[in-house]
Amino acid sequence: MCSLQYVSTHRDQLVSTLTGWSMDKYESLLDYLISWDALSWEEHGDANVVGHPLSKLVRDLLDVIVCKGENACTSFIDAVSAAEKAPSENITCISLPKDHSQLLLYLQCVRPHIVRLIHNHVDVVLQHLLQHGCVSKYEIDFIHLPIYSPSQKARRLLDLFRGKGNESAKCLIEFICRIERGEHFVPDVCSAYQKKLKCTISAQSQFLSTYDGGENFYLENIYTESILELSKGSNVSEHQQSSQSPLELQDIVNAYGVINENADTILILGDAGSGKSTLLQHIHHLWADGKALQNYAFVFPFSCRSLCCLVKQVSLKSLLFEHCCWPDHLQEEIFQFILANPKKVLFTFDGFDEFKFNFTDDNKHCSPMDPTSIENTVFNLVQGNLMKDSVKVVTSRPDAVTVVLRRHVKKELILKGFSEEGMEMFMNKHHSDAEISKKIISLVKANSSIHGLCHIPVFCWIVSKCHKELIIKGCSSPHTMTDMYILTLQHFLLHAAPASKHSENILKKTASSINRLGKLAFWGLCHELYVFSHQQILESNIAEEDLTLGFLVLSKSFSVNVRLPMQHYEFLHITFQCFFAALYITVSDDVSSSSLQHLFSWTTNSTNDSFVQRIPHICVQRCWQKENEIMLQTIEKHNLQITANFVSGLFSQKLYDLLDESWQSKKLPSKCATIKRCLSKGIKKHFKSIPPAVPGEKKAMHAMPQFVWLIKCIYEMQDRKLAKSSVKGLEVDHFKITYCGIGPSECAALAFVLKHLKNPIGIQLDHNSVGDNGIEQLIPCLHLCQALYLRDNNISDKGICNLLEQALHWQHFQKIALFNNKLTDNCTSSFANLLRHKQNFLALRLGNNCITDAGAEILAEGLKENHSIQFLGLEENKLQDNDAILLAQSIKKNSTLRTLKLSNNPLGEQGISAFAEALHHNTTITAIWLKGIRFTSDMVQNIGYLDPRLSLDG
């Protein structure tokens, strides 16, 4: 049936259908017809008379279409179909035609797309056109008549331009192009406020202060990117994650990796000192300078540390205007625009783990005008009860995030610190003298302990800050985190007292100041205070000389508009607050030896709503209060861990001697004994909880984060005797630590303890952040390793080649799994060499890497000379038929290989034929996995008999 006949015979049905449409939808049908030239403008006007019922307009339109013949009817049927469908995203972009004499015709041709683009932006389009003299206020008033919907206003605007010239059309098209690119525009009522907000944020974010506030650098010149990845729980496959480019700024807010479409909050996790605050500052600066995220009209940055200081109740309106940026005029109109356009607003909350209130989603608060507590306002923003559909970017340390909070998380990302290249870039950017930065980089690479720490930005800063002590003065190299902070302490003290000689004990000279700072730090941790008021500083007897040391600085609260009555102070980083608290706990006679056992004891709080699991840890006799009361306090879990690490490190033999000389505390020996006893007891408690082995399987220990923390404490003490005695009772065959955030520093701690094991063991570290640095740290304990599992650990050729070079000499080493890393053909020579020389090697798993034909050829040569391997995994690489032929030839006479995995490689008929032929000669192989490879009946016919040991799709 031709189109004309169809429209004529189905007229009643078409009238019934179109009459049921809205006027907006009907006019979109006309948009298509006019853009395809199926209607003239006169006919368009007759079919769209204001005030006529829709049924009459539809009948008049059908009369015109039928009269115009077959082509018009065909266009009409297509237009009906297009109007009924959801707007397609894959539409040709609007662009300014080269021939400017055809601009009005171009507006007609792309009319449907333009209406969809600008219907939510008609106000800003009209303002722009008015400023450029393309429309008058009278014309704007006509378009703004209340009888028109947003889409109808867009059509009236385009109708108006039929009578305008090409210059006016050019101005309109150029502005529409900017809207399509994602540039954001606000109405005049908000433009002045947006400008003020951008100016404020730009001024506050353009400089990157060092942690001590002693230096300021232009953020653009000094900013160094950290590794940003999706969390393991994101809806992205391992293959996608391994093949993706490093995440960029736009990836934080786009749809990639979304785990909850209904949520608004984006969570960025990172350990203390990993660069979370600097990343947010970078985001703020780019938005304020118009270089990124311009689809957001407003960005409101908040520091949770500073919000804790707010006692008075706040509404959403007062939070934005009083505590971020105050509008000079039209506050109500601006706030109404914000409420009406939530998708144009971005909130950032830095340091959610330092927000001292327990996160809960029980207390609903939906009114943007009514005041409530600061925690209730923030929590309801995060949940989406306030400003639903606005984006909230929240940073936190991983351990501080609970299941309750994760219910409201749209996307979760992890900030992992610097790569090797990032660390070098950091040093180069912080030192204009290339020779100095070169020496620092060489020092870091030469000292494996420092190298393992410097993937964390705060340690890079410490090394950069104290490079003179490390290089010129030739002081003993630090090994632990505590060593690094003691080095920083000495550097600051000497800098504050330039007349002091490096040979004298500067800690002893400034012991009273350190005591006062330590007491304040400890008191703050107990009360979850990280910002101290001027009154609290006075009550803590902090003297001017204490402030001049540089550890307690003016609060770096992002917003200068936070209504705080007087100056506030904070430690230059949360880790320094923990460090000073640890110093106080260690050297103060006010803290008893027996109370230290609470520092290393763990009990789980039964309350699940808590943002952090808060547990009583330290019972400290407050001799510094006249009442001499016993006060039981709670310290946030992660801060407790950091503090305990520092306390352990301060009792290393080297630092113990230094503290004993400086403070001469009579309690140091008993405190040291208590800590050793607690650590040893804690480790043994874990060993006792290991379940017996299942019959026929190896006995395995699945270590939890608490165990890793205890191991780190032992490493900080650098007590080899304690490390040896701690693992004396460990009798397991397999040691599993997965999904525990194991990085290079944790690897150093594990190696320090595990190297004292007596029997060979399998070590499983899948799904962590070991990296090449971590491999370097692990090597001292791997001579006892039978099987090493390092799936998904961001390991490159450099790290694995270093490991394999050492593995040639490890008697017990038989298995390695490296699925989903960054391995290429460059490392295959090392694997081939391993296969040649280790005739007790059993399993090699290299799936989901980047190995191609060149690498497969090298592996095949090594495989020919090996007489022990039983499992080879090369699935999800880039192997082709030629590689399959080489591998097939290498296994023909192999008498040990049982399983070969080659699934999801681009293999074809030749490759499968080669394996089918190889199986005629090999009777020991039980399976060759070729899943995910397209397999057709023609291939079966060409290949002939297929051995059932070939596992295929199809």
mmCIF file with all atom_site columns, C-alpha atoms in Angstrom, residues 309-404:
data_model
loop_
_atom_site.group_PDB
_atom_site.id
_atom_site.type_symbol
_atom_site.label_atom_id
_atom_site.label_alt_id
_atom_site.label_comp_id
_atom_site.label_asym_id
_atom_site.label_entity_id
_atom_site.label_seq_id
_atom_site.pdbx_PDB_ins_code
_atom_site.Cartn_x
_atom_site.Cartn_y
_atom_site.Cartn_z
_atom_site.occupancy
_atom_site.B_iso_or_equiv
_atom_site.pdbx_formal_charge
_atom_site.auth_seq_id
_atom_site.auth_comp_id
_atom_site.auth_asym_id
_atom_site.auth_atom_id
_atom_site.pdbx_PDB_model_num
ATOM 1  C CA . CYS A 1 309 ? 32.565 24.104 64.097 1.00 0.00 ? 309 CYS A CA 1
ATOM 2  C CA . LEU A 1 310 ? 29.054 25.278 63.256 1.00 0.00 ? 310 LEU A CA 1
ATOM 3  C CA . VAL A 1 311 ? 26.844 25.137 66.343 1.00 0.00 ? 311 VAL A CA 1
ATOM 4  C CA . LYS A 1 312 ? 23.862 27.168 65.166 1.00 0.00 ? 312 LYS A CA 1
ATOM 5  C CA . GLN A 1 313 ? 21.213 25.443 63.081 1.00 0.00 ? 313 GLN A CA 1
ATOM 6  C CA . VAL A 1 314 ? 21.351 26.082 59.339 1.00 0.00 ? 314 VAL A CA 1
ATOM 7  C CA . SER A 1 315 ? 19.016 25.772 56.395 1.00 0.00 ? 315 SER A CA 1
ATOM 8  C CA . LEU A 1 316 ? 20.151 24.869 52.904 1.00 0.00 ? 316 LEU A CA 1
ATOM 9  C CA . LYS A 1 317 ? 19.867 28.524 51.961 1.00 0.00 ? 317 LYS A CA 1
ATOM 10 C CA . SER A 1 318 ? 22.023 29.737 54.848 1.00 0.00 ? 318 SER A CA 1
ATOM 11 C CA . LEU A 1 319 ? 24.557 26.953 54.225 1.00 0.00 ? 319 LEU A CA 1
ATOM 12 C CA . LEU A 1 320 ? 25.049 28.099 50.647 1.00 0.00 ? 320 LEU A CA 1
ATOM 13 C CA . PHE A 1 321 ? 24.919 31.840 51.142 1.00 0.00 ? 321 PHE A CA 1
ATOM 14 C CA . GLU A 1 322 ? 26.280 32.412 54.658 1.00 0.00 ? 322 GLU A CA 1
ATOM 15 C CA . HIS A 1 323 ? 28.877 29.661 54.686 1.00 0.00 ? 323 HIS A CA 1
ATOM 16 C CA . CYS A 1 324 ? 30.062 29.641 51.097 1.00 0.00 ? 324 CYS A CA 1
ATOM 17 C CA . CYS A 1 325 ? 29.365 32.840 49.127 1.00 0.00 ? 325 CYS A CA 1
ATOM 18 C CA . TRP A 1 326 ? 26.906 35.616 49.877 1.00 0.00 ? 326 TRP A CA 1
ATOM 19 C CA . PRO A 1 327 ? 24.892 37.129 46.974 1.00 0.00 ? 327 PRO A CA 1
ATOM 20 C CA . ASP A 1 328 ? 24.963 40.903 46.969 1.00 0.00 ? 328 ASP A CA 1
ATOM 21 C CA . HIS A 1 329 ? 21.478 41.198 45.445 1.00 0.00 ? 329 HIS A CA 1
ATOM 22 C CA . LEU A 1 330 ? 18.375 39.147 44.617 1.00 0.00 ? 330 LEU A CA 1
ATOM 23 C CA . GLN A 1 331 ? 19.085 36.381 47.111 1.00 0.00 ? 331 GLN A CA 1
ATOM 24 C CA . GLU A 1 332 ? 15.588 34.905 46.837 1.00 0.00 ? 332 GLU A CA 1
ATOM 25 C CA . GLU A 1 333 ? 15.604 34.808 43.024 1.00 0.00 ? 333 GLU A CA 1
ATOM 26 C CA . ILE A 1 334 ? 19.054 33.188 42.950 1.00 0.00 ? 334 ILE A CA 1
ATOM 27 C CA . PHE A 1 335 ? 18.047 30.579 45.507 1.00 0.00 ? 335 PHE A CA 1
ATOM 28 C CA . GLN A 1 336 ? 14.885 29.754 43.570 1.00 0.00 ? 336 GLN A CA 1
ATOM 29 C CA . PHE A 1 337 ? 16.986 29.252 40.414 1.00 0.00 ? 337 PHE A CA 1
ATOM 30 C CA . ILE A 1 338 ? 19.273 26.872 42.345 1.00 0.00 ? 338 ILE A CA 1
ATOM 31 C CA . LEU A 1 339 ? 16.299 24.874 43.629 1.00 0.00 ? 339 LEU A CA 1
ATOM 32 C CA . ALA A 1 340 ? 14.707 24.744 40.174 1.00 0.00 ? 340 ALA A CA 1
ATOM 33 C CA . ASN A 1 341 ? 17.919 23.626 38.450 1.00 0.00 ? 341 ASN A CA 1
ATOM 34 C CA . PRO A 1 342 ? 19.614 21.016 40.677 1.00 0.00 ? 342 PRO A CA 1
ATOM 35 C CA . LYS A 1 343 ? 21.435 19.375 37.754 1.00 0.00 ? 343 LYS A CA 1
ATOM 36 C CA . LYS A 1 344 ? 23.348 22.622 37.318 1.00 0.00 ? 344 LYS A CA 1
ATOM 37 C CA . VAL A 1 345 ? 24.762 22.506 40.857 1.00 0.00 ? 345 VAL A CA 1
ATOM 38 C CA . LEU A 1 346 ? 27.828 20.663 42.185 1.00 0.00 ? 346 LEU A CA 1
ATOM 39 C CA . PHE A 1 347 ? 28.585 20.292 45.908 1.00 0.00 ? 347 PHE A CA 1
ATOM 40 C CA . THR A 1 348 ? 31.920 19.077 47.266 1.00 0.00 ? 348 THR A CA 1
ATOM 41 C CA . PHE A 1 349 ? 32.448 17.868 50.828 1.00 0.00 ? 349 PHE A CA 1
ATOM 42 C CA . ASP A 1 350 ? 36.092 17.326 51.685 1.00 0.00 ? 350 ASP A CA 1
ATOM 43 C CA . GLY A 1 351 ? 37.074 15.016 54.547 1.00 0.00 ? 351 GLY A CA 1
ATOM 44 C CA . PHE A 1 352 ? 33.756 13.315 55.290 1.00 0.00 ? 352 PHE A CA 1
ATOM 45 C CA . ASP A 1 353 ? 35.654 11.018 57.660 1.00 0.00 ? 353 ASP A CA 1
ATOM 46 C CA . GLU A 1 354 ? 36.441 14.103 59.781 1.00 0.00 ? 354 GLU A CA 1
ATOM 47 C CA . PHE A 1 355 ? 32.753 14.989 60.135 1.00 0.00 ? 355 PHE A CA 1
ATOM 48 C CA . LYS A 1 356 ? 32.362 14.042 63.789 1.00 0.00 ? 356 LYS A CA 1
ATOM 49 C CA . PHE A 1 357 ? 28.693 13.115 63.503 1.00 0.00 ? 357 PHE A CA 1
ATOM 50 C CA . ASN A 1 358 ? 27.440 9.557  62.976 1.00 0.00 ? 358 ASN A CA 1
ATOM 51 C CA . PHE A 1 359 ? 26.026 9.209  59.468 1.00 0.00 ? 359 PHE A CA 1
ATOM 52 C CA . THR A 1 360 ? 22.382 8.179  59.466 1.00 0.00 ? 360 THR A CA 1
ATOM 53 C CA . ASP A 1 361 ? 19.559 8.212  56.962 1.00 0.00 ? 361 ASP A CA 1
ATOM 54 C CA . ASP A 1 362 ? 16.822 8.067  59.612 1.00 0.00 ? 362 ASP A CA 1
ATOM 55 C CA . ASN A 1 363 ? 16.205 11.802 60.033 1.00 0.00 ? 363 ASN A CA 1
ATOM 56 C CA . LYS A 1 364 ? 14.569 13.023 56.853 1.00 0.00 ? 364 LYS A CA 1
ATOM 57 C CA . HIS A 1 365 ? 14.693 16.753 56.145 1.00 0.00 ? 365 HIS A CA 1
ATOM 58 C CA . CYS A 1 366 ? 13.356 17.975 52.828 1.00 0.00 ? 366 CYS A CA 1
ATOM 59 C CA . SER A 1 367 ? 12.768 21.688 53.420 1.00 0.00 ? 367 SER A CA 1
ATOM 60 C CA . PRO A 1 368 ? 15.416 23.961 51.908 1.00 0.00 ? 368 PRO A CA 1
ATOM 61 C CA . MET A 1 369 ? 14.194 26.889 54.008 1.00 0.00 ? 369 MET A CA 1
ATOM 62 C CA . ASP A 1 370 ? 13.754 25.407 57.494 1.00 0.00 ? 370 ASP A CA 1
ATOM 63 C CA . PRO A 1 371 ? 16.874 25.322 59.675 1.00 0.00 ? 371 PRO A CA 1
ATOM 64 C CA . THR A 1 372 ? 18.157 22.120 61.237 1.00 0.00 ? 372 THR A CA 1
ATOM 65 C CA . SER A 1 373 ? 21.467 20.843 62.597 1.00 0.00 ? 373 SER A CA 1
ATOM 66 C CA . ILE A 1 374 ? 24.486 21.015 60.293 1.00 0.00 ? 374 ILE A CA 1
ATOM 67 C CA . GLU A 1 375 ? 24.815 17.232 60.257 1.00 0.00 ? 375 GLU A CA 1
ATOM 68 C CA . ASN A 1 376 ? 21.170 16.803 59.305 1.00 0.00 ? 376 ASN A CA 1
ATOM 69 C CA . THR A 1 377 ? 21.520 19.285 56.451 1.00 0.00 ? 377 THR A CA 1
ATOM 70 C CA . VAL A 1 378 ? 24.658 17.627 55.085 1.00 0.00 ? 378 VAL A CA 1
ATOM 71 C CA . PHE A 1 379 ? 23.336 14.079 55.491 1.00 0.00 ? 379 PHE A CA 1
ATOM 72 C CA . ASN A 1 380 ? 20.117 14.923 53.646 1.00 0.00 ? 380 ASN A CA 1
ATOM 73 C CA . LEU A 1 381 ? 22.095 16.536 50.848 1.00 0.00 ? 381 LEU A CA 1
ATOM 74 C CA . VAL A 1 382 ? 24.141 13.350 50.512 1.00 0.00 ? 382 VAL A CA 1
ATOM 75 C CA . GLN A 1 383 ? 20.986 11.217 50.507 1.00 0.00 ? 383 GLN A CA 1
ATOM 76 C CA . GLY A 1 384 ? 19.246 13.411 47.945 1.00 0.00 ? 384 GLY A CA 1
ATOM 77 C CA . ASN A 1 385 ? 16.382 14.505 50.191 1.00 0.00 ? 385 ASN A CA 1
ATOM 78 C CA . LEU A 1 386 ? 17.678 18.029 49.605 1.00 0.00 ? 386 LEU A CA 1
ATOM 79 C CA . MET A 1 387 ? 18.680 19.117 46.099 1.00 0.00 ? 387 MET A CA 1
ATOM 80 C CA . LYS A 1 388 ? 17.836 15.807 44.457 1.00 0.00 ? 388 LYS A CA 1
ATOM 81 C CA . ASP A 1 389 ? 19.685 15.402 41.104 1.00 0.00 ? 389 ASP A CA 1
ATOM 82 C CA . SER A 1 390 ? 22.478 17.800 42.071 1.00 0.00 ? 390 SER A CA 1
ATOM 83 C CA . VAL A 1 391 ? 25.918 16.175 42.154 1.00 0.00 ? 391 VAL A CA 1
ATOM 84 C CA . LYS A 1 392 ? 27.695 15.782 45.497 1.00 0.00 ? 392 LYS A CA 1
ATOM 85 C CA . VAL A 1 393 ? 31.374 14.800 45.457 1.00 0.00 ? 393 VAL A CA 1
ATOM 86 C CA . VAL A 1 394 ? 32.489 13.479 48.841 1.00 0.00 ? 394 VAL A CA 1
ATOM 87 C CA . THR A 1 395 ? 36.036 12.507 49.870 1.00 0.00 ? 395 THR A CA 1
ATOM 88 C CA . SER A 1 396 ? 36.812 10.157 52.715 1.00 0.00 ? 396 SER A CA 1
ATOM 89 C CA . ARG A 1 397 ? 39.265 7.600  54.007 1.00 0.00 ? 397 ARG A CA 1
ATOM 90 C CA . PRO A 1 398 ? 38.107 4.072  53.086 1.00 0.00 ? 398 PRO A CA 1
ATOM 91 C CA . ASP A 1 399 ? 37.662 2.685  56.591 1.00 0.00 ? 399 ASP A CA 1
ATOM 92 C CA . ALA A 1 400 ? 35.264 5.483  57.511 1.00 0.00 ? 400 ALA A CA 1
ATOM 93 C CA . VAL A 1 401 ? 32.596 4.463  54.984 1.00 0.00 ? 401 VAL A CA 1
ATOM 94 C CA . THR A 1 402 ? 29.754 2.304  56.245 1.00 0.00 ? 402 THR A CA 1
ATOM 95 C CA . VAL A 1 403 ? 27.120 0.229  54.501 1.00 0.00 ? 403 VAL A CA 1
ATOM 96 C CA . VAL A 1 404 ? 24.514 2.868  55.344 1.00 0.00 ? 404 VAL A CA 1
#
